[in-house]
Short mmCIF file of C-alpha atoms in Angstrom, two decimals:
data_model
loop_
_atom_site.label_atom_id
_atom_site.label_comp_id
_atom_site.label_asym_id
_atom_site.label_seq_id
_atom_site.Cartn_x
_atom_site.Cartn_y
_atom_site.Cartn_z
CA MET A 29 212.11 -81.31 0.82
CA ILE A 30 212.42 -85.28 1.78
CA VAL A 31 212.49 -84.34 4.71
CA VAL A 32 209.44 -82.33 5.39
CA GLU A 33 207.29 -84.05 2.27
CA VAL A 34 208.48 -87.16 5.26
CA ALA A 35 206.81 -85.09 8.28
CA LEU A 36 204.14 -83.80 6.54
CA ALA A 37 202.42 -87.02 6.24
CA LEU A 38 203.23 -88.21 9.05
CA ILE A 39 200.92 -85.85 10.73
CA LEU A 40 198.50 -86.96 8.03
CA LEU A 41 198.24 -90.47 8.51
CA THR A 42 198.42 -89.56 12.06
CA GLY A 43 195.17 -87.29 11.81
CA ALA A 44 193.39 -90.03 9.43
CA GLY A 45 194.17 -92.84 12.18
CA LEU A 46 192.59 -90.27 14.75
CA MET A 47 190.22 -89.51 12.36
CA VAL A 48 189.37 -93.82 11.67
CA ARG A 49 189.34 -93.91 14.72
CA SER A 50 186.93 -90.91 16.22
CA PHE A 51 184.95 -92.50 13.19
CA ALA A 52 184.54 -95.62 14.87
CA GLU A 53 183.48 -95.26 17.23
CA LEU A 54 180.40 -92.92 16.53
CA SER A 55 179.51 -95.78 14.41
CA ARG A 56 179.54 -97.46 17.50
CA VAL A 57 177.27 -95.66 19.55
CA ASP A 58 173.74 -96.55 20.65
CA PRO A 59 170.95 -94.28 19.52
CA GLY A 60 169.07 -96.04 21.40
CA PHE A 61 166.21 -97.48 19.44
CA ARG A 62 166.81 -100.47 17.14
CA LYS A 63 168.37 -99.88 13.80
CA GLU A 64 167.58 -102.41 11.60
CA GLY A 65 164.38 -103.89 10.06
CA VAL A 66 161.85 -100.67 10.47
CA THR A 67 160.30 -98.68 7.98
CA SER A 68 159.80 -95.04 7.71
CA LEU A 69 156.50 -92.86 5.65
CA MET A 70 156.27 -89.74 6.61
CA ILE A 71 151.76 -89.29 5.86
CA ALA A 72 150.21 -85.27 6.55
CA LEU A 73 146.66 -85.42 6.29
CA PRO A 74 145.16 -82.50 3.76
CA PRO A 75 143.21 -79.87 6.13
CA SER A 76 140.61 -79.69 4.28
CA ARG A 77 139.17 -83.17 4.15
CA TYR A 78 139.38 -84.34 7.97
CA GLN A 79 139.63 -81.44 10.16
CA GLY A 80 140.33 -82.05 13.73
CA PHE A 81 142.03 -84.24 16.31
CA GLU A 82 138.94 -86.87 16.05
CA ALA A 83 139.45 -87.52 12.43
CA ASN A 84 143.38 -87.44 13.32
CA ARG A 85 142.68 -89.93 15.66
CA GLU A 86 141.11 -92.12 13.60
CA PHE A 87 142.59 -92.89 10.11
CA PHE A 88 145.66 -93.31 11.76
CA ILE A 89 144.88 -95.47 14.48
CA GLU A 90 142.78 -97.39 12.04
CA LEU A 91 145.76 -97.60 8.62
CA THR A 92 148.42 -98.83 11.83
CA ASP A 93 145.37 -101.50 12.64
CA ARG A 94 145.07 -102.68 9.58
CA VAL A 95 149.40 -103.00 9.15
CA LYS A 96 149.98 -104.23 12.03
CA ALA A 97 146.75 -107.05 11.24
CA THR A 98 149.18 -107.87 7.59
CA PRO A 99 150.92 -110.98 7.55
CA GLY A 100 154.87 -110.47 7.66
CA ILE A 101 154.41 -107.11 9.98
CA LEU A 102 155.79 -108.13 13.22
CA GLY A 103 154.99 -104.38 14.48
CA ALA A 104 152.96 -100.41 13.61
CA GLY A 105 153.08 -98.33 15.75
CA ALA A 106 153.48 -93.68 14.17
CA VAL A 107 155.01 -90.63 16.19
CA THR A 108 154.24 -86.99 14.93
CA ARG A 109 158.43 -86.63 14.53
CA LEU A 110 161.19 -89.64 13.84
CA PRO A 111 164.37 -89.61 15.53
CA MET A 112 167.19 -88.42 12.88
CA SER A 113 164.53 -86.87 10.54
CA SER A 114 163.63 -82.72 9.30
CA LEU A 115 160.27 -83.96 8.83
CA GLY A 116 157.41 -84.18 11.24
CA THR A 117 155.43 -81.66 13.75
CA ALA A 118 158.64 -81.38 17.18
CA PHE A 119 158.29 -78.61 19.86
CA GLU A 120 159.70 -78.24 23.13
CA MET A 121 156.26 -78.96 26.06
CA PRO A 122 156.24 -76.71 28.57
CA PHE A 123 155.07 -78.99 31.74
CA THR A 124 154.84 -78.42 35.76
CA VAL A 125 154.60 -81.52 38.38
CA GLN A 126 151.90 -81.13 40.66
CA GLY A 127 152.59 -80.46 44.21
CA LEU A 128 156.56 -80.59 43.89
CA ASP A 129 158.36 -76.62 43.05
CA VAL A 130 159.29 -75.24 40.31
CA GLU A 131 162.69 -73.75 40.26
CA SER A 132 161.17 -70.78 39.11
CA PRO A 133 158.38 -69.17 38.96
CA THR A 134 159.12 -67.90 35.37
CA GLU A 135 160.23 -70.90 33.78
CA ARG A 136 159.03 -73.87 33.09
CA PRO A 137 160.41 -77.28 32.87
CA ARG A 138 160.27 -77.98 29.28
CA ALA A 139 160.52 -81.79 27.59
CA ASP A 140 160.31 -82.44 23.58
CA TYR A 141 157.06 -83.80 23.07
CA ARG A 142 156.69 -86.72 20.49
CA GLY A 143 152.97 -88.26 20.45
CA VAL A 144 152.79 -91.42 19.80
CA ILE A 145 150.20 -94.28 19.03
CA PRO A 146 150.81 -96.57 21.38
CA GLU A 147 152.63 -99.71 19.46
CA TYR A 148 155.35 -96.88 18.09
CA LEU A 149 158.13 -98.03 20.75
CA ARG A 150 157.55 -101.51 20.82
CA THR A 151 158.48 -100.70 16.58
CA MET A 152 160.84 -99.24 17.56
CA GLY A 153 162.96 -101.07 20.11
CA ILE A 154 163.08 -97.86 22.76
CA PRO A 155 163.40 -99.98 26.10
CA LEU A 156 160.76 -99.78 29.54
CA ILE A 157 163.47 -99.11 32.27
CA ARG A 158 160.46 -99.09 34.78
CA GLY A 159 156.31 -99.04 35.21
CA ARG A 160 154.23 -99.84 32.02
CA LEU A 161 154.06 -98.47 28.00
CA PHE A 162 151.06 -97.45 26.44
CA ASP A 163 148.23 -99.98 25.69
CA ASP A 164 144.98 -98.96 23.37
CA PHE A 165 143.08 -97.90 26.35
CA ASP A 166 145.57 -94.99 26.87
CA GLY A 167 144.58 -91.41 25.88
CA GLN A 168 141.10 -91.75 26.15
CA GLU A 169 138.80 -89.95 28.33
CA GLY A 170 139.61 -89.93 32.52
CA ARG A 171 143.16 -91.99 30.99
CA GLU A 172 145.38 -88.87 29.98
CA VAL A 173 148.94 -91.10 30.56
CA ALA A 174 152.22 -90.26 29.74
CA LEU A 175 155.16 -91.67 29.75
CA VAL A 176 158.96 -90.00 30.15
CA ASN A 177 163.07 -91.13 29.04
CA GLN A 178 166.16 -91.05 31.95
CA SER A 179 167.00 -88.15 30.37
CA LEU A 180 163.55 -85.81 31.86
CA VAL A 181 163.97 -87.67 34.64
CA ARG A 182 167.36 -87.39 36.55
CA ARG A 183 166.90 -83.88 35.61
CA PHE A 184 163.80 -82.73 36.86
CA PHE A 185 163.37 -86.15 39.30
CA PRO A 186 166.60 -86.18 40.98
CA ASP A 187 165.25 -87.07 44.26
CA VAL A 188 161.82 -88.17 43.98
CA ASP A 189 160.18 -91.13 41.87
CA PRO A 190 158.35 -89.21 39.53
CA ILE A 191 155.82 -93.31 38.65
CA GLY A 192 152.20 -91.97 39.34
CA LYS A 193 153.08 -88.28 39.29
CA ILE A 194 150.29 -85.89 37.39
CA ILE A 195 152.33 -83.73 35.47
CA ASP A 196 150.01 -80.61 33.65
CA MET A 197 150.84 -79.13 29.88
CA PRO A 198 149.58 -77.07 27.53
CA MET A 199 146.26 -77.90 25.30
CA ALA A 200 147.14 -81.54 26.71
CA GLY A 201 145.99 -80.88 30.19
CA SER A 202 146.79 -82.68 33.20
CA ALA A 203 147.96 -86.42 32.99
CA GLU A 204 149.73 -89.19 35.27
CA ILE A 205 153.52 -90.36 34.95
CA VAL A 206 153.57 -94.02 34.16
CA GLY A 207 157.12 -95.47 33.10
CA ILE A 208 159.47 -94.55 32.14
CA VAL A 209 161.79 -95.19 28.86
CA GLY A 210 164.99 -95.73 27.54
CA ASP A 211 166.52 -92.23 26.96
CA THR A 212 166.96 -91.92 22.73
CA ARG A 213 169.23 -89.84 20.29
CA HIS A 214 166.08 -87.81 18.14
CA ASP A 215 168.90 -85.56 16.48
CA GLY A 216 171.64 -88.24 15.34
CA LEU A 217 173.75 -90.08 17.09
CA GLN A 218 176.14 -86.10 17.56
CA SER A 219 173.27 -84.99 19.32
CA ASP A 220 172.87 -84.97 23.26
CA LEU A 221 170.71 -86.76 25.00
CA ARG A 222 167.52 -84.69 25.76
CA PRO A 223 163.83 -85.04 28.12
CA GLU A 224 161.45 -86.11 25.19
CA LEU A 225 157.32 -86.91 26.95
CA TYR A 226 155.70 -89.75 25.43
CA VAL A 227 151.66 -89.03 24.71
CA PRO A 228 149.37 -90.84 23.71
CA PHE A 229 148.46 -89.73 20.36
CA ARG A 230 144.71 -89.67 21.27
CA GLN A 231 145.32 -87.08 24.03
CA MET A 232 146.21 -84.65 20.82
CA ALA A 233 146.28 -86.27 17.47
CA LEU A 234 148.29 -84.00 15.14
CA ALA A 235 147.53 -84.00 10.86
CA ASP A 236 151.07 -84.69 10.66
CA MET A 237 153.37 -88.06 11.82
CA HIS A 238 155.50 -90.73 11.67
CA VAL A 239 153.75 -94.80 10.58
CA VAL A 240 156.33 -97.03 11.16
CA VAL A 241 156.53 -100.93 10.68
CA TYR A 242 158.85 -103.25 11.73
CA ALA A 243 158.77 -106.29 8.87
CA ASP A 244 160.77 -109.54 9.31
CA MET A 245 161.09 -108.74 4.89
CA GLU A 246 162.54 -106.34 2.62
CA TRP A 247 162.36 -102.98 4.01
CA THR A 248 160.45 -102.00 0.25
CA ARG A 249 157.84 -104.76 0.90
CA ALA A 250 157.41 -103.55 3.86
CA ALA A 251 157.01 -99.68 2.71
CA ALA A 252 153.82 -101.78 0.15
CA LEU A 253 152.08 -103.32 2.11
CA VAL A 254 151.63 -99.69 4.08
CA GLN A 255 150.92 -98.80 0.49
CA GLU A 256 148.14 -100.47 0.19
CA GLU A 257 146.46 -100.11 3.03
CA LEU A 258 147.08 -96.47 2.44
CA VAL A 259 145.52 -96.53 -0.67
CA ALA A 260 142.70 -99.14 0.33
CA MET A 261 141.45 -96.52 3.35
CA ASP A 262 142.55 -93.43 1.24
CA PRO A 263 143.26 -93.52 -2.95
CA GLU A 264 144.10 -88.94 -2.07
CA LEU A 265 146.58 -89.89 -0.01
CA ALA A 266 150.95 -90.89 -0.56
CA PRO A 267 154.03 -90.90 1.53
CA THR A 268 156.08 -87.79 1.31
CA GLU A 269 159.44 -89.28 2.82
CA ILE A 270 159.74 -92.73 2.24
CA THR A 271 162.93 -94.33 3.96
CA THR A 272 164.23 -96.51 6.33
CA ILE A 273 165.79 -96.63 9.91
CA ALA A 274 169.10 -97.99 8.48
CA ALA A 275 169.58 -95.39 6.51
CA MET A 276 168.49 -92.74 8.29
CA LEU A 277 171.27 -93.65 10.60
CA SER A 278 173.95 -93.55 7.69
CA GLU A 279 172.59 -90.34 6.60
CA SER A 280 173.12 -88.31 9.71
CA ILE A 281 176.31 -89.19 9.75
CA ALA A 282 177.77 -88.35 5.99
CA GLN A 283 179.93 -85.34 6.63
CA PRO A 284 181.65 -87.22 9.30
CA ARG A 285 182.30 -90.00 7.02
CA PHE A 286 182.93 -87.51 4.27
CA ASN A 287 185.95 -85.81 5.91
CA MET A 288 186.80 -89.05 6.97
CA ALA A 289 186.97 -90.21 3.79
CA LEU A 290 189.26 -86.67 2.34
CA LEU A 291 191.65 -86.90 5.43
CA VAL A 292 192.54 -90.36 4.77
CA GLY A 293 192.63 -90.04 1.03
CA LEU A 294 194.62 -86.94 1.37
CA ALA A 295 197.15 -88.87 3.86
CA ALA A 296 197.28 -92.08 1.45
CA CYS A 297 197.82 -89.47 -1.27
CA ALA A 298 200.55 -87.43 1.17
CA ALA A 299 202.30 -91.50 2.12
CA ALA A 300 201.93 -92.44 -1.78
CA LEU A 301 204.83 -89.04 -2.51
CA ALA A 302 206.88 -89.56 0.71
CA VAL A 303 207.84 -92.51 -0.92
CA VAL A 304 207.77 -91.15 -4.65
CA GLY A 305 209.90 -88.51 -2.93
CA ILE A 306 212.93 -91.15 -0.82
CA TYR A 307 212.63 -94.18 -3.77
CA GLY A 308 214.03 -90.89 -6.63
CA VAL A 309 216.75 -89.43 -4.03
CA VAL A 310 218.35 -92.77 -3.27
CA SER A 311 217.34 -93.98 -6.88
CA TYR A 312 219.47 -91.21 -7.59
CA SER A 313 222.23 -91.05 -5.14
CA VAL A 314 222.58 -94.38 -5.38
CA ALA A 315 223.34 -93.43 -9.74
CA GLN A 316 226.05 -91.07 -8.85
CA ARG A 317 227.49 -93.93 -6.10
CA THR A 318 228.21 -96.26 -8.52
CA SER A 319 231.98 -96.30 -8.87
CA GLU A 320 233.00 -95.81 -4.80
CA ILE A 321 229.44 -99.38 -4.84
CA GLY A 322 232.06 -101.66 -7.03
CA VAL A 323 234.71 -99.96 -5.04
CA ARG A 324 233.79 -101.00 -2.30
CA MET A 325 233.03 -104.17 -3.75
CA ALA A 326 235.73 -105.24 -5.40
CA LEU A 327 237.71 -104.29 -1.58
CA GLY A 328 235.75 -106.99 -0.30
CA ALA A 329 232.18 -105.66 0.88
CA SER A 330 229.42 -108.12 1.32
CA THR A 331 226.56 -107.07 -0.74
CA THR A 332 224.59 -107.55 2.66
CA ASP A 333 226.98 -104.05 3.76
CA THR A 334 226.77 -102.79 0.93
CA VAL A 335 222.67 -102.66 0.77
CA ALA A 336 222.35 -101.95 4.53
CA MET A 337 224.50 -99.01 3.97
CA ILE A 338 222.44 -97.38 0.80
CA VAL A 339 219.34 -98.34 3.56
#
C-alpha cells in the first residue's frame, strides 16, 4: 500500500510541477500592450440624450481632451472594446482591398474592428511597427484612414506592402492604411493572435466606449479624476465598469491559476500522506526488530551501520 501511495504521490507531484511551469510560461506571455499603470472606465451614452454619431463623437473627444489636460495624467484615449473585457462593441469587419483580387468572390477578408480615439494606442503602449499612428485630423471628411496589425498583414498581405492601400468596409466606407501596429492578445493570454483593424473614432462614433488613462498615481485616484470630468460634463452619467489592465490580465488567467493551485494542493497532501505512511511502516518495523537490533549492536554493529540498515 505504501508503494502504491508513493507512486501516486510522485505522479501528482510531477503533474503539479508541469502545471506550475506552464502557468509560469503563461504569465510571461506578452499581451502586446502596457500591463501596469492603465485604468479603464466603461461609459455608455444613453440614446435618449445622445442621438447619432456626431453627439457621441463630440462627447468622448471632449472627455478625453479634458482628462489629458489633468495634472498627473500621462495619456488618455478610448476604444470600442478593451482587451480582456466582456463589455463594449466587438464584431468582425469584412473588407476588400482595392486593386487586389480576393480568394473567393463570395467571401471577403475579415478582421476584428476597433474604433479608437487617436491617443488610445499610445496610452495602451501598443507599438507602431511601420507607418504612422492616427492624429487628431484623421477621420474627418476626406481623411478616412485605418491601421492594421501584424497578424492581418501576415494573413492578407503576405507579399504586398499594405501601407497606402485602400480598403472598403461596410458602414465605415473606404480608408487608406497608414500604419502597422503590434499584435494584441485581445481575448486573454491563452488566445490566438487575430487580424485587427483600427479605425479613428470620428469615422464611426459608437455610444459605448472604454476610456483608458495612463497615470503615474494610484489607479483609484486616476479613476476619480476621470469621474470628476465626467460629472462636470454630464452629472447623470456614471461608469458601468472601473478596473485596471493589471486586474483584467489577472482575471484572464484565473482559471489556470486555480487549476494549478488545486493540483499543487492535492500533490502536497499526497506527499504528506506518503511521508506519514513511510514513517509509520519504518517505525513499526523498528519496534518489531528492537531485540534483533540490540543483539546486532552487542555483537559489534556500529550505530552508523544500524541506522543505514533501517534507512
